Amino acid sequence: MRQFVGDGTPLHWDGPIPDELNEIMRGGLSVNGDCLLLAKAGWLPTLDSVREALTDKTGYECFVNHAHFKEKKGDSIAALRHAVAFCKRISSEARRAARNRILRFIIGKNGNDWTVRFHTLRPDESWVTDDLESYAEEAILVLDSSELLPRNIS
C-alpha cells in the first residue's frame, strides 16, 4: 500500500462513491449490544449465531462490516480514494449512531479486488497484526476514524 500513499498522493476525494459502496450504506448503521454494524438490507446475524466461528466483538464487526469492490481500468489510486471516501462516510454516520466511538478501518487490495472492513477500536482486540508488511498476498492500509473526520466537529 505504501506505493500508493508513500509519495504523498492526496487521498481526498470529493467525487461520488461507487454504486456498490453506496448500496452497502443504504441500510445505515445500528448498535447491537456493544457492536456498531452495517444494516445490510435487513441482513444482520446475531452475535450468538456466529460466536463459534468468531472469538470476539471485533471479529463479529469485521464479519458483518465489510465491502468489496473492483478496481476499474487498473486505477489503484482512484480505488483507494473511493475506499477512503467510503470510510469517511461511515465515520460520519457512526457519529450519529454511536457518538463517542472510534472506528478502525482496514483497507485491503489483492490484485484488482479491494475490501474495506471496520470495527470499533477496543484496547484488547484487533483484526490485523501490527506488522502490516507480513501480509504477503494483500496490501493493507489501516485508518482510524479520528484521522478521517474534521477536528472541529463536536
Tab-separated table of N, CA and C in Angstrom:
chain	number	residue	atom	x	y	z
A	1	MET	N	0.834	-1.189	0.000
A	1	MET	CA	0.000	0.000	0.000
A	1	MET	C	0.876	1.250	0.000
A	2	ARG	N	2.068	1.099	0.521
A	2	ARG	CA	2.979	2.237	0.585
A	2	ARG	C	3.209	2.861	-0.797
A	3	GLN	N	3.164	2.049	-1.838
A	3	GLN	CA	3.378	2.577	-3.194
A	3	GLN	C	2.308	3.582	-3.599
A	4	PHE	N	1.130	3.519	-2.962
A	4	PHE	CA	0.053	4.452	-3.305
A	4	PHE	C	0.018	5.672	-2.404
A	5	VAL	N	0.485	5.550	-1.180
A	5	VAL	CA	0.422	6.676	-0.244
A	5	VAL	C	1.792	7.208	0.146
A	6	GLY	N	2.847	6.480	-0.145
A	6	GLY	CA	4.189	6.864	0.268
A	6	GLY	C	4.717	8.103	-0.417
A	7	ASP	N	4.172	8.424	-1.595
A	7	ASP	CA	4.663	9.593	-2.323
A	7	ASP	C	3.900	10.865	-1.975
A	8	GLY	N	3.018	10.789	-0.991
A	8	GLY	CA	2.255	11.962	-0.580
A	8	GLY	C	1.031	12.216	-1.434
A	9	THR	N	0.631	11.263	-2.263
A	9	THR	CA	-0.564	11.417	-3.085
A	9	THR	C	-1.764	11.647	-2.179
A	10	PRO	N	-2.471	12.767	-2.373
A	10	PRO	CA	-3.636	13.020	-1.519
A	10	PRO	C	-4.710	11.964	-1.749
A	11	LEU	N	-5.306	11.521	-0.674
A	11	LEU	CA	-6.358	10.525	-0.773
A	11	LEU	C	-7.742	11.150	-0.708
A	12	HIS	N	-7.785	12.473	-0.631
A	12	HIS	CA	-9.049	13.190	-0.554
A	12	HIS	C	-9.839	12.985	-1.842
A	13	TRP	N	-11.141	12.767	-1.713
A	13	TRP	CA	-11.977	12.533	-2.882
A	13	TRP	C	-13.321	13.192	-2.651
A	14	ASP	N	-13.696	14.145	-3.523
A	14	ASP	CA	-14.990	14.811	-3.422
A	14	ASP	C	-15.996	14.271	-4.424
A	15	GLY	N	-15.546	13.348	-5.272
A	15	GLY	CA	-16.433	12.773	-6.269
A	15	GLY	C	-17.385	11.764	-5.649
A	16	PRO	N	-18.234	11.199	-6.473
A	16	PRO	CA	-19.200	10.226	-5.961
A	16	PRO	C	-18.527	8.927	-5.527
A	17	ILE	N	-19.154	8.264	-4.590
A	17	ILE	CA	-18.722	6.932	-4.165
A	17	ILE	C	-19.357	5.949	-5.141
A	18	PRO	N	-18.625	4.920	-5.562
A	18	PRO	CA	-19.210	3.948	-6.497
A	18	PRO	C	-20.515	3.355	-5.974
A	19	ASP	N	-21.392	3.000	-6.919
A	19	ASP	CA	-22.717	2.489	-6.569
A	19	ASP	C	-22.665	1.317	-5.597
A	20	GLU	N	-21.704	0.396	-5.793
A	20	GLU	CA	-21.665	-0.773	-4.913
A	20	GLU	C	-21.373	-0.384	-3.463
A	21	LEU	N	-20.617	0.697	-3.249
A	21	LEU	CA	-20.357	1.161	-1.884
A	21	LEU	C	-21.550	1.936	-1.331
A	22	ASN	N	-22.205	2.729	-2.172
A	22	ASN	CA	-23.425	3.422	-1.747
A	22	ASN	C	-24.501	2.435	-1.329
A	23	GLU	N	-24.640	1.364	-2.082
A	23	GLU	CA	-25.658	0.353	-1.789
A	23	GLU	C	-25.434	-0.259	-0.402
A	24	ILE	N	-24.192	-0.490	-0.047
A	24	ILE	CA	-23.869	-1.072	1.256
A	24	ILE	C	-24.288	-0.138	2.386
A	25	MET	N	-24.223	1.161	2.160
A	25	MET	CA	-24.573	2.146	3.177
A	25	MET	C	-26.075	2.426	3.261
A	26	ARG	N	-26.823	1.908	2.314
A	26	ARG	CA	-28.242	2.249	2.235
A	26	ARG	C	-29.014	1.943	3.515
A	27	GLY	N	-28.696	0.849	4.178
A	27	GLY	CA	-29.399	0.490	5.405
A	27	GLY	C	-28.925	1.245	6.632
A	28	GLY	N	-27.837	1.993	6.522
A	28	GLY	CA	-27.313	2.746	7.650
A	28	GLY	C	-26.542	1.867	8.629
A	29	LEU	N	-26.358	2.388	9.820
A	29	LEU	CA	-25.636	1.697	10.897
A	29	LEU	C	-26.566	1.533	12.089
A	30	SER	N	-26.336	0.478	12.845
A	30	SER	CA	-27.111	0.296	14.066
A	30	SER	C	-26.200	-0.253	15.160
A	31	VAL	N	-26.579	-0.006	16.393
A	31	VAL	CA	-25.837	-0.522	17.536
A	31	VAL	C	-26.563	-1.771	18.011
A	32	ASN	N	-25.809	-2.864	18.115
A	32	ASN	CA	-26.343	-4.145	18.570
A	32	ASN	C	-25.436	-4.599	19.708
A	33	GLY	N	-25.911	-4.450	20.939
A	33	GLY	CA	-25.049	-4.699	22.092
A	33	GLY	C	-23.949	-3.654	22.095
A	34	ASP	N	-22.711	-4.078	22.104
A	34	ASP	CA	-21.579	-3.157	22.052
A	34	ASP	C	-20.989	-3.090	20.641
A	35	CYS	N	-21.730	-3.558	19.649
A	35	CYS	CA	-21.210	-3.600	18.275
A	35	CYS	C	-21.942	-2.604	17.387
A	36	LEU	N	-21.186	-1.901	16.574
A	36	LEU	CA	-21.736	-0.988	15.579
A	36	LEU	C	-21.707	-1.719	14.248
A	37	LEU	N	-22.880	-1.871	13.623
A	37	LEU	CA	-22.988	-2.742	12.458
A	37	LEU	C	-23.696	-2.076	11.290
A	38	LEU	N	-23.244	-2.419	10.094
A	38	LEU	CA	-23.961	-2.059	8.882
A	38	LEU	C	-25.239	-2.882	8.848
A	39	ALA	N	-26.346	-2.234	8.576
A	39	ALA	CA	-27.618	-2.956	8.439
A	39	ALA	C	-27.826	-3.231	6.954
A	40	LYS	N	-27.120	-4.208	6.434
A	40	LYS	CA	-27.114	-4.527	5.005
A	40	LYS	C	-28.445	-5.111	4.561
A	41	ALA	N	-29.321	-4.230	4.095
A	41	ALA	CA	-30.607	-4.655	3.538
A	41	ALA	C	-31.318	-5.670	4.433
A	42	GLY	N	-31.292	-5.442	5.729
A	42	GLY	CA	-32.003	-6.296	6.657
A	42	GLY	C	-31.243	-7.526	7.118
A	43	TRP	N	-30.063	-7.811	6.533
A	43	TRP	CA	-29.289	-8.985	6.942
A	43	TRP	C	-28.417	-8.593	8.105
A	44	LEU	N	-28.678	-9.152	9.258
A	44	LEU	CA	-27.881	-8.825	10.432
A	44	LEU	C	-27.818	-10.050	11.334
A	45	PRO	N	-26.749	-10.845	11.197
A	45	PRO	CA	-26.659	-12.035	12.046
A	45	PRO	C	-26.438	-11.633	13.496
A	46	THR	N	-26.949	-12.432	14.397
A	46	THR	CA	-26.729	-12.140	15.806
A	46	THR	C	-25.356	-12.657	16.218
A	47	LEU	N	-24.819	-12.067	17.249
A	47	LEU	CA	-23.515	-12.498	17.750
A	47	LEU	C	-23.557	-13.977	18.136
A	48	ASP	N	-24.668	-14.427	18.709
A	48	ASP	CA	-24.776	-15.831	19.101
A	48	ASP	C	-24.692	-16.775	17.905
A	49	SER	N	-25.226	-16.368	16.745
A	49	SER	CA	-25.245	-17.262	15.584
A	49	SER	C	-23.873	-17.462	14.971
A	50	VAL	N	-22.930	-16.585	15.247
A	50	VAL	CA	-21.585	-16.725	14.686
A	50	VAL	C	-20.511	-16.843	15.768
A	51	ARG	N	-20.910	-16.957	17.018
A	51	ARG	CA	-19.955	-16.980	18.135
A	51	ARG	C	-18.930	-18.101	18.013
A	52	GLU	N	-19.336	-19.272	17.535
A	52	GLU	CA	-18.396	-20.390	17.428
A	52	GLU	C	-17.261	-20.092	16.456
A	53	ALA	N	-17.563	-19.339	15.396
A	53	ALA	CA	-16.543	-19.055	14.384
A	53	ALA	C	-15.693	-17.837	14.736
A	54	LEU	N	-16.208	-16.980	15.584
A	54	LEU	CA	-15.510	-15.731	15.907
A	54	LEU	C	-15.171	-15.697	17.384
A	55	THR	N	-14.050	-15.077	17.703
A	55	THR	CA	-13.602	-15.091	19.085
A	55	THR	C	-13.963	-13.846	19.876
A	56	ASP	N	-14.319	-12.744	19.204
A	56	ASP	CA	-14.563	-11.508	19.934
A	56	ASP	C	-15.486	-10.572	19.150
A	57	LYS	N	-15.838	-9.440	19.764
A	57	LYS	CA	-16.729	-8.457	19.145
A	57	LYS	C	-16.098	-7.826	17.914
A	58	THR	N	-14.794	-7.633	17.954
A	58	THR	CA	-14.095	-7.065	16.802
A	58	THR	C	-14.222	-7.986	15.589
A	59	GLY	N	-14.054	-9.282	15.806
A	59	GLY	CA	-14.217	-10.249	14.722
A	59	GLY	C	-15.631	-10.249	14.175
A	60	TYR	N	-16.619	-10.142	15.063
A	60	TYR	CA	-18.019	-10.083	14.643
A	60	TYR	C	-18.274	-8.840	13.792
A	61	GLU	N	-17.789	-7.688	14.265
A	61	GLU	CA	-17.993	-6.459	13.491
A	61	GLU	C	-17.347	-6.569	12.113
A	62	CYS	N	-16.130	-7.089	12.031
A	62	CYS	CA	-15.459	-7.212	10.738
A	62	CYS	C	-16.149	-8.233	9.837
A	63	PHE	N	-16.756	-9.253	10.430
A	63	PHE	CA	-17.526	-10.232	9.676
A	63	PHE	C	-18.721	-9.565	8.997
A	64	VAL	N	-19.413	-8.698	9.735
A	64	VAL	CA	-20.599	-8.008	9.203
A	64	VAL	C	-20.202	-6.777	8.395
A	65	ASN	N	-19.259	-6.001	8.916
A	65	ASN	CA	-18.925	-4.687	8.347
A	65	ASN	C	-17.816	-4.788	7.312
A	66	HIS	N	-18.180	-5.177	6.125
A	66	HIS	CA	-17.179	-5.223	5.063
A	66	HIS	C	-17.825	-4.912	3.717
A	67	ALA	N	-17.004	-4.380	2.851
A	67	ALA	CA	-17.443	-4.043	1.496
A	67	ALA	C	-16.376	-4.503	0.522
A	68	HIS	N	-16.815	-5.052	-0.593
A	68	HIS	CA	-15.909	-5.486	-1.661
A	68	HIS	C	-16.214	-4.670	-2.905
A	69	PHE	N	-15.173	-4.265	-3.605
A	69	PHE	CA	-15.380	-3.622	-4.896
A	69	PHE	C	-14.168	-3.861	-5.781
A	70	LYS	N	-14.372	-3.681	-7.067
A	70	LYS	CA	-13.325	-3.936	-8.058
A	70	LYS	C	-12.687	-2.620	-8.494
A	71	GLU	N	-11.393	-2.680	-8.684
A	71	GLU	CA	-10.634	-1.567	-9.251
A	71	GLU	C	-11.001	-1.479	-10.733
A	72	LYS	N	-11.219	-0.277	-11.213
A	72	LYS	CA	-11.598	-0.088	-12.613
A	72	LYS	C	-10.403	0.390	-13.438
A	73	LYS	N	-10.164	-0.272	-14.542
A	73	LYS	CA	-9.126	0.114	-15.512
A	73	LYS	C	-7.732	0.206	-14.896
A	74	GLY	N	-7.459	-0.600	-13.884
A	74	GLY	CA	-6.134	-0.611	-13.284
A	74	GLY	C	-5.774	0.654	-12.529
A	75	ASP	N	-6.771	1.457	-12.153
A	75	ASP	CA	-6.527	2.725	-11.470
A	75	ASP	C	-6.587	2.532	-9.952
A	76	SER	N	-5.475	2.109	-9.380
A	76	SER	CA	-5.415	1.836	-7.936
A	76	SER	C	-5.594	3.094	-7.097
A	77	ILE	N	-5.087	4.217	-7.573
A	77	ILE	CA	-5.221	5.469	-6.807
A	77	ILE	C	-6.693	5.849	-6.692
A	78	ALA	N	-7.446	5.765	-7.786
A	78	ALA	CA	-8.878	6.077	-7.733
A	78	ALA	C	-9.600	5.113	-6.798
A	79	ALA	N	-9.263	3.821	-6.871
A	79	ALA	CA	-9.902	2.838	-5.996
A	79	ALA	C	-9.607	3.142	-4.530
A	80	LEU	N	-8.369	3.506	-4.221
A	80	LEU	CA	-8.015	3.849	-2.846
A	80	LEU	C	-8.759	5.103	-2.394
A	81	ARG	N	-8.889	6.071	-3.263
A	81	ARG	CA	-9.659	7.280	-2.911
A	81	ARG	C	-11.113	6.932	-2.631
A	82	HIS	N	-11.696	6.035	-3.440
A	82	HIS	CA	-13.075	5.608	-3.192
A	82	HIS	C	-13.179	4.913	-1.835
A	83	ALA	N	-12.218	4.071	-1.512
A	83	ALA	CA	-12.225	3.362	-0.231
A	83	ALA	C	-12.152	4.354	0.929
A	84	VAL	N	-11.280	5.349	0.826
A	84	VAL	CA	-11.148	6.348	1.891
A	84	VAL	C	-12.423	7.187	2.002
A	85	ALA	N	-13.020	7.549	0.876
A	85	ALA	CA	-14.283	8.304	0.905
A	85	ALA	C	-15.382	7.487	1.583
A	86	PHE	N	-15.415	6.200	1.309
A	86	PHE	CA	-16.371	5.302	1.953
A	86	PHE	C	-16.129	5.291	3.469
A	87	CYS	N	-14.879	5.197	3.883
A	87	CYS	CA	-14.535	5.220	5.312
A	87	CYS	C	-14.977	6.530	5.955
A	88	LYS	N	-14.789	7.642	5.262
A	88	LYS	CA	-15.218	8.936	5.799
A	88	LYS	C	-16.733	8.979	5.972
A	89	ARG	N	-17.434	8.417	4.996
A	89	ARG	CA	-18.898	8.402	5.095
A	89	ARG	C	-19.343	7.534	6.269
A	90	ILE	N	-18.730	6.379	6.440
A	90	ILE	CA	-19.041	5.512	7.587
A	90	ILE	C	-18.748	6.267	8.891
A	91	SER	N	-17.617	6.974	8.942
A	91	SER	CA	-17.251	7.740	10.143
A	91	SER	C	-18.310	8.769	10.480
A	92	SER	N	-18.798	9.476	9.475
A	92	SER	CA	-19.843	10.482	9.694
A	92	SER	C	-21.131	9.838	10.196
A	93	GLU	N	-21.520	8.736	9.576
A	93	GLU	CA	-22.727	8.018	10.008
A	93	GLU	C	-22.556	7.481	11.426
A	94	ALA	N	-21.371	7.017	11.751
A	94	ALA	CA	-21.115	6.463	13.082
A	94	ALA	C	-21.245	7.527	14.164
A	95	ARG	N	-20.889	8.757	13.850
A	95	ARG	CA	-21.024	9.835	14.840
A	95	ARG	C	-22.478	10.037	15.219
A	96	ARG	N	-23.391	9.756	14.301
A	96	ARG	CA	-24.815	9.870	14.606
A	96	ARG	C	-25.309	8.656	15.410
A	97	ALA	N	-24.839	7.475	15.050
A	97	ALA	CA	-25.336	6.240	15.667
A	97	ALA	C	-24.678	5.948	17.018
A	98	ALA	N	-23.406	6.270	17.150
A	98	ALA	CA	-22.644	5.974	18.375
A	98	ALA	C	-21.593	7.055	18.545
A	99	ARG	N	-21.976	8.149	19.097
A	99	ARG	CA	-21.232	9.401	19.102
A	99	ARG	C	-19.752	9.308	19.495
A	100	ASN	N	-19.419	8.634	20.551
A	100	ASN	CA	-18.040	8.656	21.068
A	100	ASN	C	-17.212	7.446	20.658
A	101	ARG	N	-17.631	6.741	19.656
A	101	ARG	CA	-16.955	5.515	19.235
A	101	ARG	C	-15.890	5.836	18.193
A	102	ILE	N	-14.709	5.275	18.360
A	102	ILE	CA	-13.656	5.382	17.348
A	102	ILE	C	-13.640	4.078	16.570
A	103	LEU	N	-13.638	4.192	15.253
A	103	LEU	CA	-13.623	3.019	14.390
A	103	LEU	C	-12.245	2.828	13.777
A	104	ARG	N	-11.912	1.585	13.529
A	104	ARG	CA	-10.685	1.247	12.802
A	104	ARG	C	-11.106	0.657	11.457
A	105	PHE	N	-10.537	1.218	10.397
A	105	PHE	CA	-10.809	0.758	9.032
A	105	PHE	C	-9.599	0.005	8.510
A	106	ILE	N	-9.845	-1.114	7.875
A	106	ILE	CA	-8.789	-1.900	7.248
A	106	ILE	C	-9.111	-1.964	5.767
A	107	ILE	N	-8.274	-1.325	4.967
A	107	ILE	CA	-8.448	-1.315	3.519
A	107	ILE	C	-7.436	-2.298	2.945
A	108	GLY	N	-7.921	-3.249	2.180
A	108	GLY	CA	-7.056	-4.257	1.591
A	108	GLY	C	-7.177	-4.291	0.076
A	109	LYS	N	-6.044	-4.538	-0.582
A	109	LYS	CA	-6.002	-4.663	-2.043
A	109	LYS	C	-5.331	-5.980	-2.383
A	110	ASN	N	-6.013	-6.780	-3.202
A	110	ASN	CA	-5.470	-8.034	-3.691
A	110	ASN	C	-5.770	-8.096	-5.184
A	111	GLY	N	-4.768	-7.789	-5.999
A	111	GLY	CA	-5.000	-7.681	-7.440
A	111	GLY	C	-5.887	-6.485	-7.723
A	112	ASN	N	-7.003	-6.723	-8.408
A	112	ASN	CA	-7.975	-5.656	-8.672
A	112	ASN	C	-9.126	-5.649	-7.679
A	113	ASP	N	-9.055	-6.513	-6.686
A	113	ASP	CA	-10.107	-6.620	-5.679
A	113	ASP	C	-9.740	-5.812	-4.440
A	114	TRP	N	-10.675	-5.017	-3.976
A	114	TRP	CA	-10.488	-4.186	-2.792
A	114	TRP	C	-11.520	-4.579	-1.746
A	115	THR	N	-11.127	-4.509	-0.492
A	115	THR	CA	-12.023	-4.785	0.630
A	115	THR	C	-11.828	-3.700	1.679
A	116	VAL	N	-12.934	-3.247	2.227
A	116	VAL	CA	-12.901	-2.336	3.371
A	116	VAL	C	-13.656	-3.023	4.499
A	117	ARG	N	-13.011	-3.179	5.637
A	117	ARG	CA	-13.638	-3.714	6.845
A	117	ARG	C	-13.486	-2.658	7.938
A	118	PHE	N	-14.412	-2.684	8.894
A	118	PHE	CA	-14.242	-1.770	10.029
A	118	PHE	C	-14.814	-2.369	11.293
A	119	HIS	N	-14.246	-1.903	12.403
A	119	HIS	CA	-14.681	-2.340	13.726
A	119	HIS	C	-14.437	-1.219	14.723
A	120	THR	N	-15.087	-1.343	15.863
A	120	THR	CA	-14.867	-0.427	16.975
A	120	THR	C	-13.461	-0.658	17.514
A	121	LEU	N	-12.762	0.418	17.793
A	121	LEU	CA	-11.420	0.304	18.360
A	121	LEU	C	-11.552	-0.087	19.829
A	122	ARG	N	-11.017	-1.268	20.161
A	122	ARG	CA	-11.063	-1.796	21.525
A	122	ARG	C	-9.637	-2.059	21.988
A	123	PRO	N	-9.338	-1.821	23.253
A	123	PRO	CA	-7.942	-1.936	23.715
A	123	PRO	C	-7.349	-3.334	23.621
A	124	ASP	N	-8.145	-4.384	23.751
A	124	ASP	CA	-7.582	-5.733	23.813
A	124	ASP	C	-7.933	-6.598	22.609
A	125	GLU	N	-8.449	-5.990	21.533
A	125	GLU	CA	-8.851	-6.751	20.356
A	125	GLU	C	-8.329	-6.081	19.100
A	126	SER	N	-8.021	-6.891	18.092
A	126	SER	CA	-7.560	-6.347	16.817
A	126	SER	C	-7.884	-7.321	15.703
A	127	TRP	N	-8.158	-6.801	14.520
A	127	TRP	CA	-8.426	-7.632	13.349
A	127	TRP	C	-7.143	-7.886	12.561
A	128	VAL	N	-6.193	-6.974	12.638
A	128	VAL	CA	-4.946	-7.097	11.878
A	128	VAL	C	-3.762	-7.163	12.840
A	129	THR	N	-2.646	-7.674	12.344
A	129	THR	CA	-1.429	-7.685	13.145
A	129	THR	C	-0.758	-6.316	13.072
A	130	ASP	N	0.132	-6.057	13.993
A	130	ASP	CA	0.870	-4.792	13.978
A	130	ASP	C	1.821	-4.702	12.796
A	131	ASP	N	2.299	-5.835	12.315
A	131	ASP	CA	3.244	-5.873	11.199
A	131	ASP	C	2.483	-6.005	9.883
A	132	LEU	N	2.076	-4.879	9.322
A	132	LEU	CA	1.296	-4.889	8.081
A	132	LEU	C	2.086	-5.430	6.899
A	133	GLU	N	3.400	-5.378	6.985
A	133	GLU	CA	4.240	-5.898	5.903
A	133	GLU	C	4.188	-7.430	5.840
A	134	SER	N	3.681	-8.071	6.884
A	134	SER	CA	3.614	-9.530	6.897
A	134	SER	C	2.492	-10.071	6.012
A	135	TYR	N	1.613	-9.218	5.545
A	135	TYR	CA	0.547	-9.653	4.648
A	135	TYR	C	1.117	-9.754	3.234
A	136	ALA	N	1.529	-10.949	2.869
A	136	ALA	CA	2.227	-11.155	1.593
A	136	ALA	C	1.293	-11.109	0.396
A	137	GLU	N	0.053	-11.529	0.543
A	137	GLU	CA	-0.878	-11.619	-0.583
A	137	GLU	C	-1.713	-10.357	-0.773
A	138	GLU	N	-1.652	-9.453	0.172
A	138	GLU	CA	-2.565	-8.320	0.164
A	138	GLU	C	-1.852	-7.071	0.669
A	139	ALA	N	-2.130	-5.933	0.021
A	139	ALA	CA	-1.649	-4.650	0.525
A	139	ALA	C	-2.690	-4.141	1.525
A	140	ILE	N	-2.238	-3.662	2.689
A	140	ILE	CA	-3.143	-3.266	3.776
A	140	ILE	C	-2.858	-1.826	4.200
A	141	LEU	N	-3.938	-1.072	4.410
A	141	LEU	CA	-3.855	0.262	4.993
A	141	LEU	C	-4.833	0.295	6.159
A	142	VAL	N	-4.384	0.800	7.299
A	142	VAL	CA	-5.226	0.900	8.491
A	142	VAL	C	-5.412	2.377	8.812
A	143	LEU	N	-6.666	2.780	8.968
A	143	LEU	CA	-7.012	4.158	9.324
A	143	LEU	C	-7.988	4.132	10.486
A	144	ASP	N	-7.889	5.103	11.369
A	144	ASP	CA	-8.862	5.258	12.438
A	144	ASP	C	-9.777	6.429	12.113
A	145	SER	N	-11.030	6.336	12.558
A	145	SER	CA	-11.996	7.389	12.255
A	145	SER	C	-11.541	8.741	12.786
A	146	SER	N	-10.769	8.751	13.853
A	146	SER	CA	-10.272	10.014	14.403
A	146	SER	C	-9.337	10.723	13.422
A	147	GLU	N	-8.770	9.984	12.467
A	147	GLU	CA	-7.893	10.565	11.443
A	147	GLU	C	-8.679	11.074	10.239
A	148	LEU	N	-9.953	10.695	10.138
A	148	LEU	CA	-10.728	10.981	8.938
A	148	LEU	C	-11.689	12.154	9.080
A	149	LEU	N	-12.126	12.426	10.301
A	149	LEU	CA	-13.114	13.480	10.488
A	149	LEU	C	-12.455	14.803	10.822
A	150	PRO	N	-13.067	15.892	10.365
A	150	PRO	CA	-12.527	17.214	10.742
A	150	PRO	C	-12.514	17.369	12.253
A	151	ARG	N	-11.484	17.996	12.747
A	151	ARG	CA	-11.315	18.141	14.190
A	151	ARG	C	-12.326	19.093	14.829
A	152	ASN	N	-12.913	19.979	14.039
A	152	ASN	CA	-13.827	20.971	14.620
A	152	ASN	C	-15.260	20.453	14.750
A	153	ILE	N	-15.522	19.187	14.450
A	153	ILE	CA	-16.863	18.642	14.635
A	153	ILE	C	-17.042	18.295	16.103
A	154	SER	N	-18.163	18.706	16.654
A	154	SER	CA	-18.417	18.370	18.071
A	154	SER	C	-19.768	17.740	18.238
